[in-house]
Structures are given as C-alpha cells and as structure tokens.
C-alpha cells in the first residue's frame, strides 16, 4: 500500500515537473488537438509573457483547472511569444511561476496566418481564450481577459 | 417582456456594430486629435495627400515596438508619394503609464518620428475605425467621396523580422493604389496587444 502511494507520488512528481516544459507546436498539431472528437472540454488560453493582462489572468486558469479537476476539463496555455524567446523568456517564466498546466508555444513565423484558423472572430489581440467541447459541438472564442468569476461563468456556460 | 427583448436585441446590435468597425470600401471619418507637439491634426489638413497610412500603435506593446522602425520607414518612403503615416495611440494610459501623453512625446522625439503621433483621448476614433489591437493599420485612399478604407490589418507577415521573403502587406496595398489599382490583399490579421479601453 505504501509502495503504491509512493508510486503514485512519483507519477505526480513526474507529471508536475514535466508540466513545466514548454512545447513548441506547429499549428497543425494544435489543430488536431482543437478538433479532436472527445468529451473533454478544452479551455485554451492564448497569451504572451510580455502581455500584462494575459499574465494577470493566468492564475485564474490555474484555479479553474484546480477547482474542476473532477470534470473532464483540460486547461491549456498557448504562448504567442516569438519562437526565439522560448528558452530566454517563456520557459523561465513558466518555471518561476510553477505553472501546473500544459504550456505550448505556437511555433509559426507567420502567426497572423493561423489566427483565422483558430477562430474567425479573433482579431489577433491578446489575450484570447477558446472553449471547446467537440462532442457537444460547443465552440466559443473570447477576445478579452477574465476575472476568475467571469472565467468560471464562461466555462460553466459550455456545460449547459 | 416584449420591451425587454427589444432592448436585448438593440444592445446586441449596438455591440456587434461597435465590434465590427470599418470594412474595406467604407468611408472613414476624419478626426481632430492632439499631436505630441500640442497641435491638433486632421486628415483634411493634408491638402495634397493622395491617401493615408493610419496606424493605431502605442509605446508599451512589444509588437508595436517590433514594428516601430518599419512604421518610420513607411512614412519616409510613402509620405513623399502622397501617403503619409498618421499614428494614433488608442490606449488608456491608466492601464499602461508608458502610453501616457508625456511618454508619447518622449518616444517620438527620441526616435525622431517624421509623422504625427496622436492621442485618441475619448477612444471614439479607435472605436469608429474598429481597431482592436496595436499595431493595427488602415490604408485610406482620398477620393471625391471622402477617405475610403482600402486595406485593414498588419504591416507584413513577419512581426519578429528577419524573413527576407516576408509579404509587405501595407507597401503592396499603397503601391497598388499609387498605380490606380485596388490592393490584391485587403484584409490581414496579426497578433497584437489588445487595446486597453477606458472603463465607462
């Protein structure tokens, strides 16, 4: 039993320490993720380390994942920082703040070309958040920042 | 109940009208905004202009900074050809003190801007144009029917810079207009800093 607890502890440890890595992704990979048919609700936040309102609302996304950990909910962060800033800005930022979420960096030189593909209503202003549940055909993009209450409302309205 | 539905509908309509701003082909309103030298600037002041490169930009945004020298170059090349750059800072400086009028003055004199750098205090012009982020460009062509929007979007498709094969959207649009043609690409998107709206 103790050994089992230890094993679980180790798994958690591995998951947590891995979670701090920032994975560069091409749009294609993100597209597969966004369009995967699953009953998991994805809350995907587009942000950047230099974007003050983005940084301010990040704890709300961490909190959402924490509060609804029993739900089929996955909160992802997608950094729109330049690829050249991955090691110098984004990874140190994520590490320093101990962000327990999966963090990606959109590795596209021409970021503008993928904005419409992520959501046509998005002008490209940061921050932006996409909430999707493909099993429920639910998809909503928010070009705005959130307080925790507002984010919670946005998430809960995807479940109605 | 009916009244409520009507109000809701109206609210929805005004929100969407507000969110849309100009589309290509729309007539852009002129403005009277304060420049960093203290004088006001209007499009009508530019008697011999053929059009305008209106850029919503600001001091604090890293994407605006990344494009700053390219905005300066646009004015250097196209002002003489009849398409001056008009820069407008749309941000509420209470959110970003770096975007204050004093800091705008500082920035424009340090960098020796050759174009006006205006402040949209009420944010009314920003809303009318439908700018949502910085930098956000509107290329206008002066016609007998007013200033017509001919291009909306990004300066090029290479924010970070360094791509020799970048597509220079604004240059292409203005070059086309200078040859009395319509721009091939009239709408693009780019990642930018969301405009900080004043709380009402």
Tab-separated table of C-alpha atoms in Angstrom:
chain	number	residue	atom	x	y	z
A	1	UNK	CA	0.000	0.000	0.000
A	2	UNK	CA	2.786	2.318	0.975
A	3	UNK	CA	4.634	1.371	-2.138
A	4	UNK	CA	1.535	2.151	-4.153
A	5	UNK	CA	1.325	5.584	-2.588
A	6	UNK	CA	4.963	6.128	-3.339
A	7	UNK	CA	4.442	5.107	-6.958
A	8	UNK	CA	1.510	7.488	-7.268
A	9	UNK	CA	3.562	10.185	-5.645
A	10	UNK	CA	6.343	9.573	-8.135
A	11	UNK	CA	3.938	9.723	-11.049
A	12	UNK	CA	2.549	13.008	-9.783
A	13	UNK	CA	6.036	14.324	-9.332
A	14	UNK	CA	6.966	13.376	-12.881
A	15	UNK	CA	3.772	14.828	-14.298
A	16	UNK	CA	4.213	18.065	-12.404
A	17	UNK	CA	7.839	18.567	-13.276
A	18	UNK	CA	7.121	17.707	-16.908
A	19	UNK	CA	4.241	20.120	-16.973
A	20	UNK	CA	6.674	22.953	-16.678
A	21	UNK	CA	8.221	22.270	-20.030
A	22	UNK	CA	7.025	24.483	-22.829
A	23	UNK	CA	6.434	22.562	-26.011
A	24	UNK	CA	6.775	24.371	-29.323
A	25	UNK	CA	3.943	23.313	-31.632
A	26	UNK	CA	3.133	23.964	-35.248
A	27	UNK	CA	-0.455	24.956	-35.984
A	28	UNK	CA	-1.169	21.524	-37.471
A	29	UNK	CA	-0.616	19.880	-34.103
A	30	UNK	CA	-2.757	22.439	-32.346
A	31	UNK	CA	-5.440	21.931	-34.981
A	32	UNK	CA	-5.579	18.205	-34.235
A	33	UNK	CA	-5.937	18.975	-30.578
A	34	UNK	CA	-8.645	21.574	-31.133
A	35	UNK	CA	-10.621	19.315	-33.407
A	36	UNK	CA	-10.221	16.013	-31.617
A	37	UNK	CA	-13.602	14.393	-31.051
A	38	UNK	CA	-13.684	13.844	-27.332
A	39	UNK	CA	-15.981	14.633	-24.452
A	40	UNK	CA	-13.241	16.593	-22.722
A	41	UNK	CA	-13.805	20.334	-22.611
A	42	UNK	CA	-10.714	22.278	-23.580
A	43	UNK	CA	-10.085	25.779	-22.333
A	44	UNK	CA	-7.241	27.105	-24.457
A	45	UNK	CA	-5.754	30.421	-23.478
A	46	UNK	CA	-3.600	32.368	-25.950
A	47	UNK	CA	-1.157	34.600	-24.125
A	48	UNK	CA	2.357	36.007	-24.121
A	49	UNK	CA	4.889	36.710	-21.391
A	50	UNK	CA	5.003	40.400	-22.380
A	51	UNK	CA	1.219	40.853	-22.305
A	52	UNK	CA	0.300	42.328	-18.912
A	53	UNK	CA	-3.429	41.469	-18.896
A	54	UNK	CA	-2.525	37.924	-20.001
A	55	UNK	CA	-0.081	37.479	-17.155
A	56	UNK	CA	-2.599	38.906	-14.735
A	57	UNK	CA	-5.282	36.385	-15.617
A	58	UNK	CA	-3.038	33.289	-15.719
A	59	UNK	CA	-3.729	32.362	-12.065
A	60	UNK	CA	-7.433	32.211	-12.955
A	61	UNK	CA	-6.769	29.467	-15.486
A	62	UNK	CA	-4.724	27.522	-12.950
A	63	UNK	CA	-7.538	27.939	-10.445
A	64	UNK	CA	-10.180	26.780	-12.928
A	65	UNK	CA	-8.311	23.544	-13.591
A	66	UNK	CA	-7.878	23.036	-9.869
A	67	UNK	CA	-11.477	23.696	-8.912
A	68	UNK	CA	-12.890	21.458	-11.640
A	69	UNK	CA	-10.323	18.699	-11.501
A	70	UNK	CA	-13.134	16.153	-11.249
A	71	UNK	CA	-14.593	17.373	-14.559
A	72	UNK	CA	-13.430	16.316	-17.976
A	73	UNK	CA	-11.692	19.617	-18.349
A	74	UNK	CA	-8.287	20.403	-19.735
A	75	UNK	CA	-6.862	23.891	-19.493
A	76	UNK	CA	-4.033	24.596	-21.925
A	77	UNK	CA	-1.864	27.641	-22.344
A	78	UNK	CA	-0.581	28.560	-25.793
A	79	UNK	CA	2.135	31.186	-25.761
A	80	UNK	CA	2.290	33.503	-28.761
A	81	UNK	CA	5.781	34.678	-27.839
A	82	UNK	CA	8.335	34.548	-30.624
A	83	UNK	CA	9.987	31.148	-31.034
A	84	UNK	CA	13.353	32.789	-30.321
A	85	UNK	CA	12.083	33.693	-26.844
A	86	UNK	CA	11.237	30.108	-25.868
A	87	UNK	CA	14.377	29.428	-23.863
A	88	UNK	CA	15.114	33.011	-22.794
A	89	UNK	CA	11.641	34.190	-21.716
A	90	UNK	CA	8.861	31.626	-21.848
A	91	UNK	CA	10.484	28.645	-20.129
A	92	UNK	CA	11.974	30.712	-17.289
A	93	UNK	CA	8.606	32.428	-16.832
A	94	UNK	CA	6.683	29.151	-16.607
A	95	UNK	CA	9.288	27.630	-14.325
A	96	UNK	CA	9.481	30.591	-11.983
A	97	UNK	CA	5.722	30.699	-11.528
A	98	UNK	CA	5.466	26.961	-11.246
A	99	UNK	CA	2.569	26.822	-13.672
A	100	UNK	CA	0.958	23.398	-13.296
A	101	UNK	CA	-0.682	23.432	-16.742
A	102	UNK	CA	0.378	22.191	-20.131
A	103	UNK	CA	2.091	25.056	-21.887
A	104	UNK	CA	2.712	25.236	-25.616
A	105	UNK	CA	4.368	27.845	-27.776
A	106	UNK	CA	2.869	28.435	-31.205
A	107	UNK	CA	5.882	27.834	-33.400
A	108	UNK	CA	4.790	29.693	-36.527
A	109	UNK	CA	6.764	32.516	-38.055
A	110	UNK	CA	3.642	33.922	-39.717
A	111	UNK	CA	1.337	33.841	-36.697
A	112	UNK	CA	-1.179	36.029	-38.491
A	113	UNK	CA	-1.944	33.248	-40.936
A	114	UNK	CA	-3.274	30.965	-38.209
A	115	UNK	CA	-5.471	33.450	-36.326
A	116	UNK	CA	-8.455	32.813	-38.594
A	117	UNK	CA	-7.907	29.078	-38.345
A	118	UNK	CA	-8.038	29.232	-34.570
A	119	UNK	CA	-11.186	31.339	-34.735
A	120	UNK	CA	-12.512	33.664	-37.415
A	121	UNK	CA	-13.877	36.106	-34.872
A	122	UNK	CA	-10.449	36.630	-33.345
A	123	UNK	CA	-8.714	39.848	-34.434
A	124	UNK	CA	-5.393	38.669	-33.068
A	125	UNK	CA	-5.448	40.791	-29.921
A	126	UNK	CA	-4.141	39.104	-26.801
A	127	UNK	CA	-5.330	37.627	-24.557
A	128	UNK	CA	-7.822	35.307	-26.210
A	129	UNK	CA	-9.466	32.124	-24.983
A	130	UNK	CA	-11.110	29.291	-26.880
A	131	UNK	CA	-13.527	26.972	-25.079
A	132	UNK	CA	-14.430	23.816	-26.985
A	133	UNK	CA	-16.158	20.548	-26.490
A	134	UNK	CA	-16.341	18.745	-29.789
A	135	UNK	CA	-18.686	16.010	-28.567
A	136	UNK	CA	-21.180	18.708	-27.666
A	137	UNK	CA	-20.276	20.760	-30.769
A	138	UNK	CA	-19.533	23.594	-28.397
A	139	UNK	CA	-17.092	26.246	-29.517
A	140	UNK	CA	-16.717	29.793	-28.281
A	141	UNK	CA	-13.871	32.269	-28.603
A	142	UNK	CA	-13.402	35.135	-26.170
A	143	UNK	CA	-11.210	38.072	-27.214
A	144	UNK	CA	-10.874	39.524	-23.713
A	145	UNK	CA	-9.355	38.947	-20.314
A	146	UNK	CA	-11.185	37.292	-17.430
A	147	UNK	CA	-11.607	37.649	-13.710
A	148	UNK	CA	-11.972	34.270	-12.022
A	149	UNK	CA	-15.736	34.617	-11.757
A	150	UNK	CA	-16.037	35.531	-15.410
A	151	UNK	CA	-13.861	32.622	-16.477
A	152	UNK	CA	-15.870	30.259	-14.333
A	153	UNK	CA	-19.091	31.561	-15.907
A	154	UNK	CA	-17.621	31.120	-19.383
A	155	UNK	CA	-16.613	27.544	-18.574
A	156	UNK	CA	-19.921	26.660	-16.938
A	157	UNK	CA	-21.914	28.042	-19.843
A	158	UNK	CA	-20.153	25.494	-22.066
A	159	UNK	CA	-21.776	22.757	-19.999
A	160	UNK	CA	-25.363	23.947	-20.318
B	1	UNK	CA	-41.398	41.265	-21.778
B	2	UNK	CA	-41.510	42.358	-25.387
B	3	UNK	CA	-39.817	45.582	-24.458
B	4	UNK	CA	-37.071	43.638	-22.724
B	5	UNK	CA	-36.483	41.505	-25.787
B	6	UNK	CA	-36.282	44.631	-27.911
B	7	UNK	CA	-33.757	46.189	-25.566
B	8	UNK	CA	-31.713	42.994	-25.602
B	9	UNK	CA	-31.839	42.944	-29.386
B	10	UNK	CA	-30.796	46.588	-29.571
B	11	UNK	CA	-27.964	46.000	-27.144
B	12	UNK	CA	-26.804	43.051	-29.210
B	13	UNK	CA	-26.983	45.115	-32.372
B	14	UNK	CA	-25.002	48.002	-30.945
B	15	UNK	CA	-22.367	45.643	-29.558
B	16	UNK	CA	-21.890	43.948	-32.916
B	17	UNK	CA	-21.904	47.254	-34.786
B	18	UNK	CA	-19.285	48.517	-32.388
B	19	UNK	CA	-17.185	45.392	-32.702
B	20	UNK	CA	-17.133	45.486	-36.476
B	21	UNK	CA	-15.773	48.948	-37.211
B	22	UNK	CA	-14.827	49.659	-40.825
B	23	UNK	CA	-14.739	47.201	-43.642
B	24	UNK	CA	-12.823	47.708	-46.863
B	25	UNK	CA	-14.808	50.104	-49.049
B	26	UNK	CA	-16.230	52.076	-46.120
B	27	UNK	CA	-15.753	55.821	-45.829
B	28	UNK	CA	-13.514	56.696	-42.896
B	29	UNK	CA	-14.414	59.683	-40.761
B	30	UNK	CA	-11.932	62.491	-40.309
B	31	UNK	CA	-10.825	63.436	-36.812
B	32	UNK	CA	-9.256	66.203	-34.823
B	33	UNK	CA	-6.755	64.661	-32.439
B	34	UNK	CA	-3.964	66.134	-30.367
B	35	UNK	CA	-0.450	65.605	-31.661
B	36	UNK	CA	2.670	65.283	-29.493
B	37	UNK	CA	3.548	68.903	-30.394
B	38	UNK	CA	0.307	70.077	-28.778
B	39	UNK	CA	-1.411	70.967	-32.070
B	40	UNK	CA	-4.398	69.097	-33.408
B	41	UNK	CA	-4.201	67.113	-36.629
B	42	UNK	CA	-6.954	66.253	-39.108
B	43	UNK	CA	-6.799	64.310	-42.343
B	44	UNK	CA	-8.246	67.412	-44.016
B	45	UNK	CA	-5.009	69.281	-43.154
B	46	UNK	CA	-3.201	67.201	-45.766
B	47	UNK	CA	-4.345	69.047	-48.868
B	48	UNK	CA	-2.004	67.330	-51.319
B	49	UNK	CA	-2.192	63.810	-49.855
B	50	UNK	CA	-3.497	61.022	-52.075
B	51	UNK	CA	-4.322	58.928	-49.059
B	52	UNK	CA	-3.156	57.906	-45.618
B	53	UNK	CA	-1.499	55.098	-43.719
B	54	UNK	CA	-3.342	55.306	-40.387
B	55	UNK	CA	-1.561	53.189	-37.769
B	56	UNK	CA	-3.025	52.510	-34.335
B	57	UNK	CA	0.080	51.958	-32.254
B	58	UNK	CA	1.499	52.754	-28.844
B	59	UNK	CA	4.615	52.856	-26.705
B	60	UNK	CA	4.309	49.835	-24.436
B	61	UNK	CA	3.340	46.979	-26.734
B	62	UNK	CA	6.248	44.738	-27.766
B	63	UNK	CA	4.615	44.116	-31.133
B	64	UNK	CA	4.298	47.872	-31.700
B	65	UNK	CA	7.949	48.221	-30.733
B	66	UNK	CA	8.905	45.424	-33.105
B	67	UNK	CA	7.205	47.354	-35.924
B	68	UNK	CA	8.286	50.852	-34.920
B	69	UNK	CA	11.182	51.197	-37.348
B	70	UNK	CA	9.073	49.733	-40.146
B	71	UNK	CA	6.357	52.331	-39.430
B	72	UNK	CA	9.026	55.043	-39.585
B	73	UNK	CA	10.288	53.648	-42.890
B	74	UNK	CA	6.763	53.619	-44.312
B	75	UNK	CA	6.469	57.344	-43.674
B	76	UNK	CA	9.900	58.069	-45.110
B	77	UNK	CA	9.055	56.296	-48.354
B	78	UNK	CA	5.360	56.982	-48.791
B	79	UNK	CA	4.889	60.466	-47.377
B	80	UNK	CA	6.669	61.902	-50.405
B	81	UNK	CA	4.485	59.768	-52.659
B	82	UNK	CA	1.309	61.166	-51.096
B	83	UNK	CA	0.602	58.568	-48.416
B	84	UNK	CA	1.797	59.933	-45.055
B	85	UNK	CA	1.706	57.847	-41.888
B	86	UNK	CA	-0.685	59.066	-39.186
B	87	UNK	CA	-0.012	57.269	-35.906
B	88	UNK	CA	-2.725	57.157	-33.238
B	89	UNK	CA	-2.288	55.875	-29.698
B	90	UNK	CA	-5.636	54.413	-28.618
B	91	UNK	CA	-4.702	53.132	-25.165
B	92	UNK	CA	-5.959	54.226	-21.785
B	93	UNK	CA	-2.722	55.342	-20.086
B	94	UNK	CA	-4.039	54.453	-16.644
B	95	UNK	CA	-3.503	50.811	-17.599
B	96	UNK	CA	-0.098	51.424	-19.156
B	97	UNK	CA	1.620	54.591	-17.874
B	98	UNK	CA	4.181	54.012	-20.630
B	99	UNK	CA	1.435	55.096	-23.058
B	100	UNK	CA	0.882	58.486	-21.413
B	101	UNK	CA	0.959	61.674	-23.467
B	102	UNK	CA	4.285	62.689	-21.916
B	103	UNK	CA	5.820	59.352	-22.793
B	104	UNK	CA	4.432	59.630	-26.326
B	105	UNK	CA	6.206	62.979	-26.643
B	106	UNK	CA	9.402	61.455	-25.333
B	107	UNK	CA	9.239	58.457	-27.642
B	108	UNK	CA	8.521	60.465	-30.769
B	109	UNK	CA	11.338	62.943	-30.146
B	110	UNK	CA	13.867	60.286	-29.134
B	111	UNK	CA	13.093	58.239	-32.236
B	112	UNK	CA	12.645	61.340	-34.414
B	113	UNK	CA	9.244	60.379	-35.775
B	114	UNK	CA	8.629	62.159	-39.063
B	115	UNK	CA	4.871	61.662	-38.711
B	116	UNK	CA	2.261	62.874	-36.224
B	117	UNK	CA	1.694	60.731	-33.158
B	118	UNK	CA	-1.823	61.484	-31.958
B	119	UNK	CA	-3.725	60.606	-28.835
B	120	UNK	CA	-7.314	59.385	-29.058
B	121	UNK	CA	-8.380	60.551	-25.622
B	122	UNK	CA	-12.027	59.569	-25.940
B	123	UNK	CA	-11.224	56.420	-27.956
B	124	UNK	CA	-14.107	57.421	-30.246
B	125	UNK	CA	-11.975	57.308	-33.411
B	126	UNK	CA	-10.481	53.950	-32.453
B	127	UNK	CA	-13.990	52.572	-31.994
B	128	UNK	CA	-15.267	54.114	-35.233
B	129	UNK	CA	-12.402	52.569	-37.203
B	130	UNK	CA	-12.756	49.285	-35.361
B	131	UNK	CA	-9.131	48.982	-34.290
B	132	UNK	CA	-8.770	46.227	-31.716
B	133	UNK	CA	-5.049	45.993	-31.162
B	134	UNK	CA	-1.702	47.631	-31.678
B	135	UNK	CA	-0.309	47.807	-34.239
B	136	UNK	CA	-3.390	47.882	-36.487
B	137	UNK	CA	-3.207	49.605	-39.891
B	138	UNK	CA	-5.900	51.237	-42.035
B	139	UNK	CA	-4.848	52.398	-45.509
B	140	UNK	CA	-7.187	55.101	-46.787
B	141	UNK	CA	-7.469	56.457	-50.303
B	142	UNK	CA	-8.571	60.054	-50.683
B	143	UNK	CA	-11.370	60.302	-53.263
B	144	UNK	CA	-14.020	62.817	-54.191
B	145	UNK	CA	-16.331	60.838	-51.922
B	146	UNK	CA	-14.043	61.063	-48.921
B	147	UNK	CA	-11.339	58.834	-47.492
B	148	UNK	CA	-12.126	55.264	-48.440
B	149	UNK	CA	-10.715	52.303	-46.493
B	150	UNK	CA	-8.725	50.139	-48.917
B	151	UNK	CA	-6.721	47.916	-46.596
B	152	UNK	CA	-7.035	46.790	-42.948
B	153	UNK	CA	-4.586	44.721	-40.984
B	154	UNK	CA	-0.932	44.019	-40.435
B	155	UNK	CA	2.137	45.771	-41.809
B	156	UNK	CA	3.634	42.492	-43.018
B	157	UNK	CA	3.553	38.797	-42.121
B	158	UNK	CA	6.837	38.793	-40.226
B	159	UNK	CA	6.370	40.513	-36.868
B	160	UNK	CA	9.667	39.399	-35.411
B	161	UNK	CA	11.538	40.477	-38.527
B	162	UNK	CA	14.365	38.846	-40.430
B	163	UNK	CA	12.370	36.944	-43.037
B	164	UNK	CA	13.667	38.049	-46.436
B	165	UNK	CA	10.558	36.630	-48.126
B	166	UNK	CA	8.071	38.495	-45.967
B	167	UNK	CA	4.923	39.807	-47.602
B	168	UNK	CA	4.776	43.577	-47.110
B	169	UNK	CA	1.014	43.997	-46.995
B	170	UNK	CA	0.872	47.753	-46.442
B	171	UNK	CA	3.543	48.570	-49.024
B	172	UNK	CA	1.807	46.330	-51.560
B	173	UNK	CA	-1.537	47.992	-50.870
B	174	UNK	CA	-0.186	51.536	-51.199
B	175	UNK	CA	1.867	50.657	-54.282
B	176	UNK	CA	-1.278	49.312	-55.925
B	177	UNK	CA	-3.263	52.446	-55.045
B	178	UNK	CA	-0.467	54.640	-56.410
B	179	UNK	CA	-0.908	52.815	-59.717
B	180	UNK	CA	-4.675	53.386	-59.561
B	181	UNK	CA	-5.275	49.719	-58.821
B	182	UNK	CA	-7.091	48.039	-55.988
B	183	UNK	CA	-4.863	46.236	-53.479
B	184	UNK	CA	-4.799	42.475	-54.001
B	185	UNK	CA	-4.829	41.729	-50.303
B	186	UNK	CA	-7.289	43.925	-48.436
B	187	UNK	CA	-7.560	42.233	-45.044
B	188	UNK	CA	-4.953	40.502	-42.921
B	189	UNK	CA	-4.609	39.618	-39.284
B	190	UNK	CA	-1.681	39.741	-36.928
B	191	UNK	CA	-1.155	39.077	-33.287
B	192	UNK	CA	-1.090	42.296	-31.317
B	193	UNK	CA	-1.712	43.857	-27.932
B	194	UNK	CA	-5.386	44.262	-27.167
B	195	UNK	CA	-6.334	47.940	-26.895
B	196	UNK	CA	-6.903	48.988	-23.302
B	197	UNK	CA	-10.368	50.519	-23.172
B	198	UNK	CA	-11.291	53.100	-20.625
B	199	UNK	CA	-13.812	51.855	-18.122
B	200	UNK	CA	-17.116	53.586	-18.697
